[in-house]
């Protein structure tokens, strides 16, 4: 078969089984767009901004496990895509991003819409290519998909000069069955000896914690994590990226850990004698102050990326490889011990955890007449039976969603954890809907974030991807305002947004359904009404309490046992919690409570 | 405790590969004292030698991050075993008898010679361990007009090798 470069690009996507390409045309990709026009298998989604394309492809990838594909033009097309590429990179999401480039002859001459795409994206991709010959396109595409999806996944950029996609230059096409790269051999199975060592630690543990992260979701190892956790009866905490791998409603789950994690999760980490870290990377939002992280614990760390091991925290038993086979190995070894690992075995630990739990650290004031953001999420959970795909933007609303919507399945919770990209939620929700057309998809957002990629409402109408937008409108860049309240004595420097649009009318102008909810009693009925409109995108503008904060909170650079507690929790200000391992709680000037060991 | 390490890397000989390595060092704020690179006998591969300074943990991370680069095929840390290190320098000075005598007076196994001589100038070629070069250069009295150094290269001694 003889094909032009433009046709090869599209034929390669077909041969990869790609369903959707999220893209935006321009001069340097016109030949490729012409090839798209002449076939039906690969469907193109015309976004409204290239950032939207990358986030949509990302949402598609996160919710389906398949790589997301993006096609943008050179210059501004490529630079607009960079935020989304970096977002995917930080969360290890497989994307293949095809960027047009100016013709080879003018590369380096500051040609119209020329930018050094390979240079700009180098620090935020797993790898990138500048293809220099039409005969290399197919193999490069194969490599791109292989790299994006294997080992520790990530985005790969393929930069293609316009002249090698010329419809008049045809070359023989054969899509490689496989690629073999001498410089890239990701580790699959872990070292058995290391696993044996880990099991020896597990046997002795008195105060163990399983700390599981996004790698378990990406590595499709939820089932194995569940089996391991249930075999051992150890408490499980998950990172923001890992939520859903272990069921959020399970009594063994002690909540998310880290900056806005639960008291019980953070205290358990701090008091632990054995941490089993699985597909997690000891991010600073998780560890808090490094020097005081888990002071008495031995650490087992399973990760596919050797560079994640002992990067910030030195571990005792590193196991490099794919999470799934390693957990299976570990399970087999544990089973062959013939010991029972019931809760009784570590009963003192569990009763300590139960005491921490009883403090109800995420409690919020349920008596107010204003709409509390937490309440909206609880109702969302109820109305969707806890089974929706939930994307979020970045801010307080993101944390409330993570805290108050317990996910029982992996790939249901979709957020930008690593880069923290406002604007991610809406296009990501659209991508999720493409991958899961029959599922309920909700986008939890804030009035700040939603305005960063709002234009995709138009795409969502064109392609009929009904999503429910839950706008927790507190009138503030809430997370910024909270930090200013805590650390800048309430000097709210530019965290208030005046002149917000009428979101209801805005949604209507885009052809969707708009709702504004101002009363607490309307929250649940409005949600029911919205989710009953299966085939409509509904923008729900909830006017929420403008000064609500996310609790608990470990302030940046503080240790796990140093948390600011919710005013409504059971912590008594200024009193020692005698039974609770001498945790003491301090009142902050503005009424927060602070717990410290 | 910080220590100097010499890391040798086999790299795909592709455009952009070197910038991935240098970009890694700047992005992650690693030290780089010298870096030298040239194609090997196998034209598809370059061999890169870099000298860096850091604690054991940092050096471990540097090696892991280098290995993670797709274009890096293989690397060894020459500082982990006995190895031979060399650096070449060329220096230009004004003609002077003292210098000619100094070079002539060096032990015969010292690798220093006058490579070029014009009426007014001398170019001296030196090769040896970095520290020897440092010492030699600082011992020179009078003005050095120009010096160029290649950066360190090295090979591990005995059986240990960096090959495919
Ligand atoms: C692109 C981008 N710019 C800035 C920030 C910093 N930031 C983090 S949270 C936040 C406020 C978000 O406000 P909003 O979307 O209204 O959410 P809220 O916190 O009020 O729930 C800001 C500005 C960011 N995360 N991303
Ligand atoms: Mg807000």
JSON list of C-alpha atoms in Angstrom, two decimals, chain B residues 29-133:
[
{"chain": "B", "resi": 29, "resn": "UNK", "atom": "CA", "xyz": [19.19, 21.69, 39.44]},
{"chain": "B", "resi": 30, "resn": "UNK", "atom": "CA", "xyz": [21.97, 19.10, 39.33]},
{"chain": "B", "resi": 31, "resn": "UNK", "atom": "CA", "xyz": [25.57, 20.24, 39.14]},
{"chain": "B", "resi": 32, "resn": "UNK", "atom": "CA", "xyz": [27.47, 19.71, 35.96]},
{"chain": "B", "resi": 33, "resn": "UNK", "atom": "CA", "xyz": [31.21, 20.39, 36.05]},
{"chain": "B", "resi": 34, "resn": "UNK", "atom": "CA", "xyz": [32.08, 19.24, 32.58]},
{"chain": "B", "resi": 35, "resn": "UNK", "atom": "CA", "xyz": [30.45, 17.42, 29.74]},
{"chain": "B", "resi": 36, "resn": "UNK", "atom": "CA", "xyz": [32.02, 15.99, 26.66]},
{"chain": "B", "resi": 37, "resn": "UNK", "atom": "CA", "xyz": [30.43, 14.07, 23.85]},
{"chain": "B", "resi": 38, "resn": "UNK", "atom": "CA", "xyz": [31.43, 12.51, 20.54]},
{"chain": "B", "resi": 39, "resn": "UNK", "atom": "CA", "xyz": [30.26, 9.70, 18.28]},
{"chain": "B", "resi": 40, "resn": "UNK", "atom": "CA", "xyz": [31.62, 6.21, 18.95]},
{"chain": "B", "resi": 41, "resn": "UNK", "atom": "CA", "xyz": [32.91, 3.58, 16.53]},
{"chain": "B", "resi": 42, "resn": "UNK", "atom": "CA", "xyz": [29.27, 2.67, 16.10]},
{"chain": "B", "resi": 43, "resn": "UNK", "atom": "CA", "xyz": [27.92, 5.78, 14.37]},
{"chain": "B", "resi": 44, "resn": "UNK", "atom": "CA", "xyz": [24.45, 5.30, 15.84]},
{"chain": "B", "resi": 45, "resn": "UNK", "atom": "CA", "xyz": [25.82, 5.88, 19.32]},
{"chain": "B", "resi": 46, "resn": "UNK", "atom": "CA", "xyz": [27.50, 8.79, 21.05]},
{"chain": "B", "resi": 47, "resn": "UNK", "atom": "CA", "xyz": [29.52, 8.50, 24.18]},
{"chain": "B", "resi": 48, "resn": "UNK", "atom": "CA", "xyz": [29.05, 11.23, 26.69]},
{"chain": "B", "resi": 49, "resn": "UNK", "atom": "CA", "xyz": [31.14, 11.76, 29.78]},
{"chain": "B", "resi": 50, "resn": "UNK", "atom": "CA", "xyz": [29.99, 14.09, 32.47]},
{"chain": "B", "resi": 51, "resn": "UNK", "atom": "CA", "xyz": [31.46, 15.16, 35.74]},
{"chain": "B", "resi": 52, "resn": "UNK", "atom": "CA", "xyz": [29.04, 16.03, 38.48]},
{"chain": "B", "resi": 53, "resn": "UNK", "atom": "CA", "xyz": [29.18, 16.63, 42.20]},
{"chain": "B", "resi": 54, "resn": "UNK", "atom": "CA", "xyz": [26.60, 15.58, 44.72]},
{"chain": "B", "resi": 55, "resn": "UNK", "atom": "CA", "xyz": [25.70, 13.48, 47.73]},
{"chain": "B", "resi": 56, "resn": "UNK", "atom": "CA", "xyz": [25.28, 9.74, 47.23]},
{"chain": "B", "resi": 57, "resn": "UNK", "atom": "CA", "xyz": [21.50, 10.21, 47.09]},
{"chain": "B", "resi": 58, "resn": "UNK", "atom": "CA", "xyz": [21.73, 12.94, 44.47]},
{"chain": "B", "resi": 59, "resn": "UNK", "atom": "CA", "xyz": [24.12, 10.92, 42.33]},
{"chain": "B", "resi": 60, "resn": "UNK", "atom": "CA", "xyz": [21.75, 7.94, 42.56]},
{"chain": "B", "resi": 61, "resn": "UNK", "atom": "CA", "xyz": [18.90, 10.16, 41.37]},
{"chain": "B", "resi": 62, "resn": "UNK", "atom": "CA", "xyz": [21.04, 11.60, 38.57]},
{"chain": "B", "resi": 63, "resn": "UNK", "atom": "CA", "xyz": [21.81, 8.12, 37.32]},
{"chain": "B", "resi": 64, "resn": "UNK", "atom": "CA", "xyz": [18.18, 7.03, 37.54]},
{"chain": "B", "resi": 65, "resn": "UNK", "atom": "CA", "xyz": [16.94, 10.15, 35.80]},
{"chain": "B", "resi": 66, "resn": "UNK", "atom": "CA", "xyz": [19.57, 9.74, 33.07]},
{"chain": "B", "resi": 67, "resn": "UNK", "atom": "CA", "xyz": [18.57, 6.12, 32.59]},
{"chain": "B", "resi": 68, "resn": "UNK", "atom": "CA", "xyz": [14.97, 7.23, 32.33]},
{"chain": "B", "resi": 69, "resn": "UNK", "atom": "CA", "xyz": [15.73, 9.36, 29.28]},
{"chain": "B", "resi": 70, "resn": "UNK", "atom": "CA", "xyz": [14.63, 7.35, 26.28]},
{"chain": "B", "resi": 71, "resn": "UNK", "atom": "CA", "xyz": [17.79, 8.24, 24.33]},
{"chain": "B", "resi": 72, "resn": "UNK", "atom": "CA", "xyz": [20.12, 6.90, 27.03]},
{"chain": "B", "resi": 73, "resn": "UNK", "atom": "CA", "xyz": [21.08, 3.35, 26.14]},
{"chain": "B", "resi": 74, "resn": "UNK", "atom": "CA", "xyz": [23.41, 2.57, 29.01]},
{"chain": "B", "resi": 75, "resn": "UNK", "atom": "CA", "xyz": [25.60, 4.26, 31.56]},
{"chain": "B", "resi": 76, "resn": "UNK", "atom": "CA", "xyz": [28.28, 3.56, 34.14]},
{"chain": "B", "resi": 77, "resn": "UNK", "atom": "CA", "xyz": [29.58, 5.53, 37.05]},
{"chain": "B", "resi": 78, "resn": "UNK", "atom": "CA", "xyz": [33.34, 5.43, 36.61]},
{"chain": "B", "resi": 79, "resn": "UNK", "atom": "CA", "xyz": [33.81, 6.51, 40.18]},
{"chain": "B", "resi": 80, "resn": "UNK", "atom": "CA", "xyz": [32.44, 3.20, 41.41]},
{"chain": "B", "resi": 81, "resn": "UNK", "atom": "CA", "xyz": [35.56, 1.29, 40.42]},
{"chain": "B", "resi": 82, "resn": "UNK", "atom": "CA", "xyz": [39.15, 1.86, 39.40]},
{"chain": "B", "resi": 83, "resn": "UNK", "atom": "CA", "xyz": [39.16, 3.96, 36.33]},
{"chain": "B", "resi": 84, "resn": "UNK", "atom": "CA", "xyz": [41.42, 6.02, 34.23]},
{"chain": "B", "resi": 85, "resn": "UNK", "atom": "CA", "xyz": [40.59, 9.65, 33.71]},
{"chain": "B", "resi": 86, "resn": "UNK", "atom": "CA", "xyz": [42.07, 12.08, 31.23]},
{"chain": "B", "resi": 87, "resn": "UNK", "atom": "CA", "xyz": [41.58, 15.60, 30.11]},
{"chain": "B", "resi": 88, "resn": "UNK", "atom": "CA", "xyz": [43.26, 17.48, 27.31]},
{"chain": "B", "resi": 89, "resn": "UNK", "atom": "CA", "xyz": [44.09, 21.18, 27.40]},
{"chain": "B", "resi": 90, "resn": "UNK", "atom": "CA", "xyz": [45.61, 23.57, 24.94]},
{"chain": "B", "resi": 91, "resn": "UNK", "atom": "CA", "xyz": [47.08, 26.79, 26.19]},
{"chain": "B", "resi": 92, "resn": "UNK", "atom": "CA", "xyz": [48.50, 29.76, 24.46]},
{"chain": "B", "resi": 93, "resn": "UNK", "atom": "CA", "xyz": [51.23, 31.88, 26.05]},
{"chain": "B", "resi": 94, "resn": "UNK", "atom": "CA", "xyz": [53.71, 34.49, 24.89]},
{"chain": "B", "resi": 95, "resn": "UNK", "atom": "CA", "xyz": [57.02, 33.04, 23.76]},
{"chain": "B", "resi": 96, "resn": "UNK", "atom": "CA", "xyz": [59.25, 32.67, 26.77]},
{"chain": "B", "resi": 97, "resn": "UNK", "atom": "CA", "xyz": [62.31, 30.65, 27.57]},
{"chain": "B", "resi": 98, "resn": "UNK", "atom": "CA", "xyz": [61.15, 29.81, 31.04]},
{"chain": "B", "resi": 99, "resn": "UNK", "atom": "CA", "xyz": [58.15, 28.00, 29.62]},
{"chain": "B", "resi": 100, "resn": "UNK", "atom": "CA", "xyz": [60.19, 26.10, 27.07]},
{"chain": "B", "resi": 101, "resn": "UNK", "atom": "CA", "xyz": [62.54, 25.04, 29.83]},
{"chain": "B", "resi": 102, "resn": "UNK", "atom": "CA", "xyz": [59.68, 24.09, 32.11]},
{"chain": "B", "resi": 103, "resn": "UNK", "atom": "CA", "xyz": [58.20, 21.79, 29.47]},
{"chain": "B", "resi": 104, "resn": "UNK", "atom": "CA", "xyz": [61.57, 20.33, 28.58]},
{"chain": "B", "resi": 105, "resn": "UNK", "atom": "CA", "xyz": [62.30, 19.77, 32.23]},
{"chain": "B", "resi": 106, "resn": "UNK", "atom": "CA", "xyz": [59.18, 17.74, 32.91]},
{"chain": "B", "resi": 107, "resn": "UNK", "atom": "CA", "xyz": [59.52, 14.03, 33.46]},
{"chain": "B", "resi": 108, "resn": "UNK", "atom": "CA", "xyz": [59.26, 12.17, 30.20]},
{"chain": "B", "resi": 109, "resn": "UNK", "atom": "CA", "xyz": [56.00, 10.48, 31.19]},
{"chain": "B", "resi": 110, "resn": "UNK", "atom": "CA", "xyz": [54.26, 13.80, 31.72]},
{"chain": "B", "resi": 111, "resn": "UNK", "atom": "CA", "xyz": [52.09, 14.52, 28.72]},
{"chain": "B", "resi": 112, "resn": "UNK", "atom": "CA", "xyz": [52.97, 18.08, 27.90]},
{"chain": "B", "resi": 113, "resn": "UNK", "atom": "CA", "xyz": [54.53, 19.39, 24.77]},
{"chain": "B", "resi": 114, "resn": "UNK", "atom": "CA", "xyz": [54.89, 22.45, 22.71]},
{"chain": "B", "resi": 115, "resn": "UNK", "atom": "CA", "xyz": [52.64, 21.83, 19.77]},
{"chain": "B", "resi": 116, "resn": "UNK", "atom": "CA", "xyz": [52.93, 25.07, 17.93]},
{"chain": "B", "resi": 117, "resn": "UNK", "atom": "CA", "xyz": [55.44, 27.82, 17.92]},
{"chain": "B", "resi": 118, "resn": "UNK", "atom": "CA", "xyz": [55.42, 31.16, 16.12]},
{"chain": "B", "resi": 119, "resn": "UNK", "atom": "CA", "xyz": [57.71, 34.11, 16.63]},
{"chain": "B", "resi": 120, "resn": "UNK", "atom": "CA", "xyz": [55.71, 35.46, 19.50]},
{"chain": "B", "resi": 121, "resn": "UNK", "atom": "CA", "xyz": [53.47, 32.67, 20.75]},
{"chain": "B", "resi": 122, "resn": "UNK", "atom": "CA", "xyz": [53.53, 29.12, 21.98]},
{"chain": "B", "resi": 123, "resn": "UNK", "atom": "CA", "xyz": [50.69, 26.63, 22.08]},
{"chain": "B", "resi": 124, "resn": "UNK", "atom": "CA", "xyz": [51.18, 23.93, 24.64]},
{"chain": "B", "resi": 125, "resn": "UNK", "atom": "CA", "xyz": [49.29, 20.68, 24.68]},
{"chain": "B", "resi": 126, "resn": "UNK", "atom": "CA", "xyz": [48.71, 19.02, 28.02]},
{"chain": "B", "resi": 127, "resn": "UNK", "atom": "CA", "xyz": [46.93, 15.86, 28.90]},
{"chain": "B", "resi": 128, "resn": "UNK", "atom": "CA", "xyz": [46.49, 14.10, 32.15]},
{"chain": "B", "resi": 129, "resn": "UNK", "atom": "CA", "xyz": [44.23, 13.91, 35.15]},
{"chain": "B", "resi": 130, "resn": "UNK", "atom": "CA", "xyz": [42.15, 16.96, 35.78]},
{"chain": "B", "resi": 131, "resn": "UNK", "atom": "CA", "xyz": [43.99, 17.76, 39.00]},
{"chain": "B", "resi": 132, "resn": "UNK", "atom": "CA", "xyz": [47.37, 17.56, 37.28]},
{"chain": "B", "resi": 133, "resn": "UNK", "atom": "CA", "xyz": [46.12, 19.99, 34.65]}
]
